PDB file of C-alpha atoms in Angstrom:
ATOM      1  CA  MET A  12     -13.802 -21.931 -23.132  1.00 45.00           C
ATOM      2  CA  SER A  13     -15.944 -21.972 -20.026  1.00 42.00           C
ATOM      3  CA  VAL A  14     -14.659 -22.918 -16.596  1.00 39.00           C
ATOM      4  CA  LYS A  15     -16.677 -26.155 -16.615  1.00 40.00           C
ATOM      5  CA  ALA A  16     -15.260 -27.126 -20.027  1.00 41.00           C
ATOM      6  CA  ARG A  17     -11.701 -26.487 -18.822  1.00 38.00           C
ATOM      7  CA  ILE A  18     -12.234 -28.518 -15.678  1.00 40.00           C
ATOM      8  CA  SER A  19     -13.825 -31.328 -17.711  1.00 40.00           C
ATOM      9  CA  SER A  20     -10.855 -31.305 -20.126  1.00 41.00           C
ATOM     10  CA  LEU A  21      -8.370 -31.501 -17.269  1.00 38.00           C
ATOM     11  CA  ALA A  22     -10.332 -34.309 -15.613  1.00 41.00           C
ATOM     12  CA  LEU A  23     -10.434 -36.256 -18.902  1.00 39.00           C
ATOM     13  CA  LEU A  24      -6.671 -35.863 -19.324  1.00 39.00           C
ATOM     14  CA  ALA A  25      -6.136 -37.136 -15.787  1.00 42.00           C
ATOM     15  CA  LEU A  26      -8.329 -40.167 -16.447  1.00 40.00           C
ATOM     16  CA  LEU A  27      -6.498 -40.937 -19.695  1.00 41.00           C
ATOM     17  CA  ALA A  28      -3.131 -40.713 -17.957  1.00 41.00           C
ATOM     18  CA  LEU A  29      -4.219 -43.095 -15.201  1.00 41.00           C
ATOM     19  CA  PRO A  30      -4.087 -46.315 -17.291  1.00 42.00           C
ATOM     20  CA  LEU A  31      -0.623 -45.343 -18.584  1.00 40.00           C
ATOM     21  CA  ALA A  32       0.644 -44.986 -15.039  1.00 42.00           C
ATOM     22  CA  ALA A  33      -0.847 -48.351 -14.099  1.00 44.00           C
ATOM     23  CA  ARG A  34       0.886 -49.974 -17.059  1.00 42.00           C
ATOM     24  CA  ALA A  35       4.176 -48.348 -16.070  1.00 44.00           C
ATOM     25  CA  GLU A  36       4.097 -50.259 -12.783  1.00 48.00           C
ATOM     26  CA  SER A  37       4.278 -53.611 -14.573  1.00 47.00           C
ATOM     27  CA  PRO A  38       7.850 -54.965 -14.916  1.00 50.00           C
ATOM     28  CA  ALA A  39       7.609 -55.487 -18.704  1.00 52.00           C
ATOM     29  CA  ALA A  40       6.583 -51.916 -19.468  1.00 52.00           C
ATOM     30  CA  ALA A  41       9.016 -49.297 -20.633  1.00 50.00           C
ATOM     31  CA  PRO A  42       9.907 -46.567 -18.149  1.00 53.00           C
ATOM     32  CA  VAL A  43       7.511 -43.621 -18.231  1.00 52.00           C
ATOM     33  CA  VAL A  44       9.166 -40.292 -18.852  1.00 47.00           C
ATOM     34  CA  PRO A  45       7.263 -37.507 -17.140  1.00 48.00           C
ATOM     35  CA  GLN A  46       5.848 -35.070 -19.674  1.00 45.00           C
ATOM     36  CA  PRO A  47       5.666 -31.375 -18.932  1.00 43.00           C
ATOM     37  CA  THR A  48       2.106 -30.270 -18.290  1.00 40.00           C
ATOM     38  CA  LEU A  49       0.542 -26.923 -18.858  1.00 42.00           C
ATOM     39  CA  ALA A  50      -1.442 -25.865 -15.826  1.00 43.00           C
ATOM     40  CA  VAL A  51      -4.397 -23.805 -16.964  1.00 45.00           C
ATOM     41  CA  ALA A  52      -5.968 -21.667 -14.307  1.00 44.00           C
ATOM     42  CA  PRO A  53      -9.739 -21.525 -14.581  1.00 48.00           C
ATOM     43  CA  ALA A  54     -11.038 -18.260 -15.996  1.00 45.00           C
ATOM     44  CA  GLN A  55     -12.342 -16.056 -13.200  1.00 47.00           C
ATOM     45  CA  GLU A  56     -14.826 -13.272 -13.463  1.00 54.00           C
ATOM     46  CA  VAL A  57     -13.605  -9.886 -12.324  1.00 48.00           C
ATOM     47  CA  PRO A  58     -14.631  -9.500  -8.670  1.00 57.00           C
ATOM     48  CA  THR A  59     -17.233  -6.802  -8.065  1.00 54.00           C
ATOM     49  CA  TYR A  60     -14.807  -4.726  -6.044  1.00 57.00           C
ATOM     50  CA  LEU A  61     -12.401  -4.599  -9.025  1.00 61.00           C
ATOM     51  CA  ASP A  62     -15.060  -3.632 -11.609  1.00 77.00           C
ATOM     52  CA  ALA A  63     -13.720  -0.286 -12.889  1.00 84.00           C
ATOM     53  CA  GLU A  64     -17.149   1.061 -13.869  1.00 85.00           C
ATOM     54  CA  LEU A  65     -18.621   0.136 -10.512  1.00 85.00           C
ATOM     55  CA  VAL A  66     -15.714   1.790  -8.697  1.00 86.00           C
ATOM     56  CA  ARG A  67     -16.224   4.963 -10.776  1.00 87.00           C
ATOM     57  CA  GLU A  68     -19.956   4.975 -10.041  1.00 88.00           C
ATOM     58  CA  HIS A  69     -19.253   4.472  -6.322  1.00 88.00           C
ATOM     59  CA  GLU A  70     -16.926   7.505  -6.334  1.00 90.00           C
ATOM     60  CA  ASN A  71     -19.563   9.602  -8.159  1.00 90.00           C
ATOM     61  CA  PHE A  72     -22.275   8.447  -5.777  1.00 91.00           C
ATOM     62  CA  SER A  73     -20.130   9.153  -2.710  1.00 92.00           C
ATOM     63  CA  HIS A  74     -19.553  12.731  -3.915  1.00 92.00           C
ATOM     64  CA  PHE A  75     -23.264  13.139  -4.717  1.00 92.00           C
ATOM     65  CA  ALA A  76     -24.285  11.656  -1.348  1.00 92.00           C
ATOM     66  CA  ARG A  77     -21.916  13.914   0.616  1.00 92.00           C
ATOM     67  CA  ASN A  78     -23.508  16.981  -1.033  1.00 92.00           C
ATOM     68  CA  GLN A  79     -27.014  15.625  -0.342  1.00 92.00           C
ATOM     69  CA  VAL A  80     -26.254  14.994   3.332  1.00 92.00           C
ATOM     70  CA  GLU A  81     -24.733  18.442   3.810  1.00 91.00           C
ATOM     71  CA  ARG A  82     -27.830  20.018   2.217  1.00 92.00           C
ATOM     72  CA  MET A  83     -30.160  17.878   4.356  1.00 91.00           C
ATOM     73  CA  ASN A  84     -28.198  18.737   7.504  1.00 88.00           C
ATOM     74  CA  ALA A  85     -28.494  22.454   6.748  1.00 89.00           C
ATOM     75  CA  THR A  86     -32.273  22.309   6.197  1.00 88.00           C
ATOM     76  CA  ILE A  87     -33.331  19.594   8.669  1.00 87.00           C
ATOM     77  CA  LEU A  88     -36.417  20.406  10.720  1.00 84.00           C
ATOM     78  CA  GLY A  89     -35.403  21.028  14.316  1.00 86.00           C
ATOM     79  CA  GLY A  90     -31.769  21.496  13.261  1.00 87.00           C
ATOM     80  CA  ARG A  91     -29.097  23.660  14.832  1.00 85.00           C
ATOM     81  CA  HIS A  92     -30.616  26.812  13.315  1.00 85.00           C
ATOM     82  CA  SER A  93     -33.878  26.133  15.185  1.00 87.00           C
ATOM     83  CA  MET A  94     -32.482  24.797  18.463  1.00 89.00           C
ATOM     84  CA  GLN A  95     -35.019  24.127  21.205  1.00 91.00           C
ATOM     85  CA  ILE A  96     -34.192  25.399  24.732  1.00 92.00           C
ATOM     86  CA  HIS A  97     -36.235  24.386  27.775  1.00 90.00           C
ATOM     87  CA  LYS A  98     -35.829  25.075  31.465  1.00 90.00           C
ATOM     88  CA  GLY A  99     -36.181  21.932  33.556  1.00 88.00           C
ATOM     89  CA  SER A 100     -37.764  21.559  36.987  1.00 89.00           C
ATOM     90  CA  ASP A 101     -34.228  21.256  38.406  1.00 91.00           C
ATOM     91  CA  GLY A 102     -33.440  24.824  37.251  1.00 90.00           C
ATOM     92  CA  LEU A 103     -31.053  23.693  34.487  1.00 91.00           C
ATOM     93  CA  TYR A 104     -31.538  24.573  30.840  1.00 93.00           C
ATOM     94  CA  ARG A 105     -31.528  21.949  28.107  1.00 93.00           C
ATOM     95  CA  ALA A 106     -30.799  22.806  24.493  1.00 93.00           C
ATOM     96  CA  SER A 107     -31.435  20.212  21.808  1.00 93.00           C
ATOM     97  CA  PHE A 108     -31.411  19.950  18.044  1.00 92.00           C
ATOM     98  CA  ARG A 109     -31.326  17.317  15.317  1.00 93.00           C
ATOM     99  CA  ALA A 110     -28.358  16.647  13.055  1.00 92.00           C
ATOM    100  CA  ILE A 111     -27.007  14.011  10.701  1.00 92.00           C
ATOM    101  CA  ASN A 112     -23.868  12.237  11.843  1.00 90.00           C
ATOM    102  CA  LEU A 113     -21.580  13.083   8.886  1.00 88.00           C
ATOM    103  CA  PRO A 114     -18.713  10.672   9.697  1.00 89.00           C
ATOM    104  CA  GLY A 115     -21.213   7.819   9.962  1.00 90.00           C
ATOM    105  CA  VAL A 116     -22.572   8.170   6.401  1.00 92.00           C
ATOM    106  CA  VAL A 117     -22.337   4.928   4.400  1.00 93.00           C
ATOM    107  CA  CYS A 118     -22.570   4.731   0.606  1.00 93.00           C
ATOM    108  CA  GLN A 119     -23.233   1.444  -1.173  1.00 92.00           C
ATOM    109  CA  VAL A 120     -23.449   0.989  -4.948  1.00 91.00           C
ATOM    110  CA  ARG A 121     -24.368  -2.091  -6.961  1.00 90.00           C
ATOM    111  CA  ARG A 122     -25.532  -2.890 -10.451  1.00 88.00           C
ATOM    112  CA  SER A 123     -29.262  -3.280 -10.884  1.00 88.00           C
ATOM    113  CA  GLU A 124     -30.302  -6.922 -10.952  1.00 89.00           C
ATOM    114  CA  SER A 125     -32.855  -6.330 -13.708  1.00 89.00           C
ATOM    115  CA  ASN A 126     -30.745  -4.084 -15.977  1.00 87.00           C
ATOM    116  CA  PRO A 127     -26.906  -3.973 -15.762  1.00 82.00           C
ATOM    117  CA  ASN A 128     -26.874  -0.496 -17.368  1.00 85.00           C
ATOM    118  CA  PHE A 129     -28.408   0.926 -14.205  1.00 89.00           C
ATOM    119  CA  TYR A 130     -26.802   1.327 -10.796  1.00 91.00           C
ATOM    120  CA  VAL A 131     -28.531   1.430  -7.425  1.00 92.00           C
ATOM    121  CA  GLY A 132     -27.032   3.509  -4.627  1.00 92.00           C
ATOM    122  CA  ASN A 133     -27.930   3.263  -0.940  1.00 93.00           C
ATOM    123  CA  LEU A 134     -27.257   6.250   1.273  1.00 93.00           C
ATOM    124  CA  ILE A 135     -27.365   5.174   4.907  1.00 94.00           C
ATOM    125  CA  TYR A 136     -27.094   7.826   7.599  1.00 94.00           C
ATOM    126  CA  THR A 137     -27.898   8.325  11.248  1.00 94.00           C
ATOM    127  CA  GLU A 138     -30.031  11.232  12.408  1.00 94.00           C
ATOM    128  CA  GLN A 139     -29.214  12.169  15.988  1.00 93.00           C
ATOM    129  CA  VAL A 140     -30.819  14.325  18.644  1.00 94.00           C
ATOM    130  CA  LEU A 141     -28.024  16.233  20.392  1.00 93.00           C
ATOM    131  CA  GLU A 142     -28.506  17.818  23.810  1.00 94.00           C
ATOM    132  CA  SER A 143     -26.570  20.160  26.058  1.00 93.00           C
ATOM    133  CA  ILE A 144     -27.273  21.052  29.683  1.00 92.00           C
ATOM    134  CA  GLY A 145     -26.269  24.343  31.278  1.00 91.00           C
ATOM    135  CA  LYS A 146     -27.049  26.780  34.092  1.00 90.00           C
ATOM    136  CA  SER A 147     -28.241  29.416  31.622  1.00 90.00           C
ATOM    137  CA  ALA A 148     -29.839  29.380  28.180  1.00 88.00           C
ATOM    138  CA  GLU A 149     -26.699  30.862  26.627  1.00 88.00           C
ATOM    139  CA  ALA A 150     -24.405  28.365  28.358  1.00 88.00           C
ATOM    140  CA  CYS A 151     -26.342  25.363  27.100  1.00 88.00           C
ATOM    141  CA  ARG A 152     -26.553  26.883  23.599  1.00 87.00           C
ATOM    142  CA  GLN A 153     -22.715  26.873  23.477  1.00 86.00           C
ATOM    143  CA  GLY A 154     -22.477  23.147  24.255  1.00 81.00           C
ATOM    144  CA  PRO A 155     -20.925  20.654  24.552  1.00 90.00           C
ATOM    145  CA  PHE A 156     -23.659  18.593  22.869  1.00 92.00           C
ATOM    146  CA  GLU A 157     -24.019  14.866  23.428  1.00 92.00           C
ATOM    147  CA  PRO A 158     -26.207  12.495  21.403  1.00 92.00           C
ATOM    148  CA  VAL A 159     -29.271  11.339  23.362  1.00 93.00           C
ATOM    149  CA  SER A 160     -31.046   9.376  20.613  1.00 94.00           C
ATOM    150  CA  GLU A 161     -30.495   8.316  17.037  1.00 94.00           C
ATOM    151  CA  LYS A 162     -32.430   6.942  14.101  1.00 95.00           C
ATOM    152  CA  THR A 163     -30.929   5.202  11.062  1.00 95.00           C
ATOM    153  CA  ASN A 164     -32.294   6.159   7.641  1.00 94.00           C
ATOM    154  CA  ARG A 165     -31.757   4.747   4.157  1.00 95.00           C
ATOM    155  CA  LEU A 166     -32.313   6.588   0.881  1.00 93.00           C
ATOM    156  CA  ILE A 167     -32.179   4.752  -2.441  1.00 93.00           C
ATOM    157  CA  TYR A 168     -31.009   6.441  -5.649  1.00 92.00           C
ATOM    158  CA  THR A 169     -30.536   5.222  -9.218  1.00 90.00           C
ATOM    159  CA  SER A 170     -28.202   6.126 -12.052  1.00 88.00           C
ATOM    160  CA  LYS A 171     -28.182   5.100 -15.690  1.00 84.00           C
ATOM    161  CA  HIS A 172     -24.572   4.202 -16.604  1.00 73.00           C
ATOM    162  CA  GLY A 173     -22.895   7.502 -15.804  1.00 65.00           C
ATOM    163  CA  GLY A 174     -26.012   9.617 -16.347  1.00 70.00           C
ATOM    164  CA  GLY A 175     -26.052  11.076 -12.842  1.00 74.00           C
ATOM    165  CA  TRP A 176     -27.776  10.106  -9.631  1.00 81.00           C
ATOM    166  CA  ARG A 177     -31.478  10.792  -8.972  1.00 75.00           C
TER     167      ARG A 177
END
């Protein structure tokens, strides 16, 4: 029975009971004995965050995404392996490179709107430019590095009901 049908049934019962209660107020009517009622909670759909398949797909996607981000971080153009070092007009050296902020990675998974057998995963990450300043090239290469700019990126992946993420 649908939620609307249950609500309609309960409303009808309430309307039917109303004339009986009105008659009970008249002095000639017999006393009304309250009848036990069965309270029926409306059927609720399972919330998205409790959908077991969706939770499983989110865990799989999170693992997949972590591996992707680590691979991207290792091969990023201008990354730590190809650090740029420049001497400024003030005599200080500046070392900079690009990296993905690993703790800031966000994974989102939802069912496809057009086909519930497919899942859509969003991988959101921030690419930062990190910079260190030092009196020598070697000193600035050692750090500490501070972020000077960042850019947010989003990658979209799909999966067919447990068939892996692409």
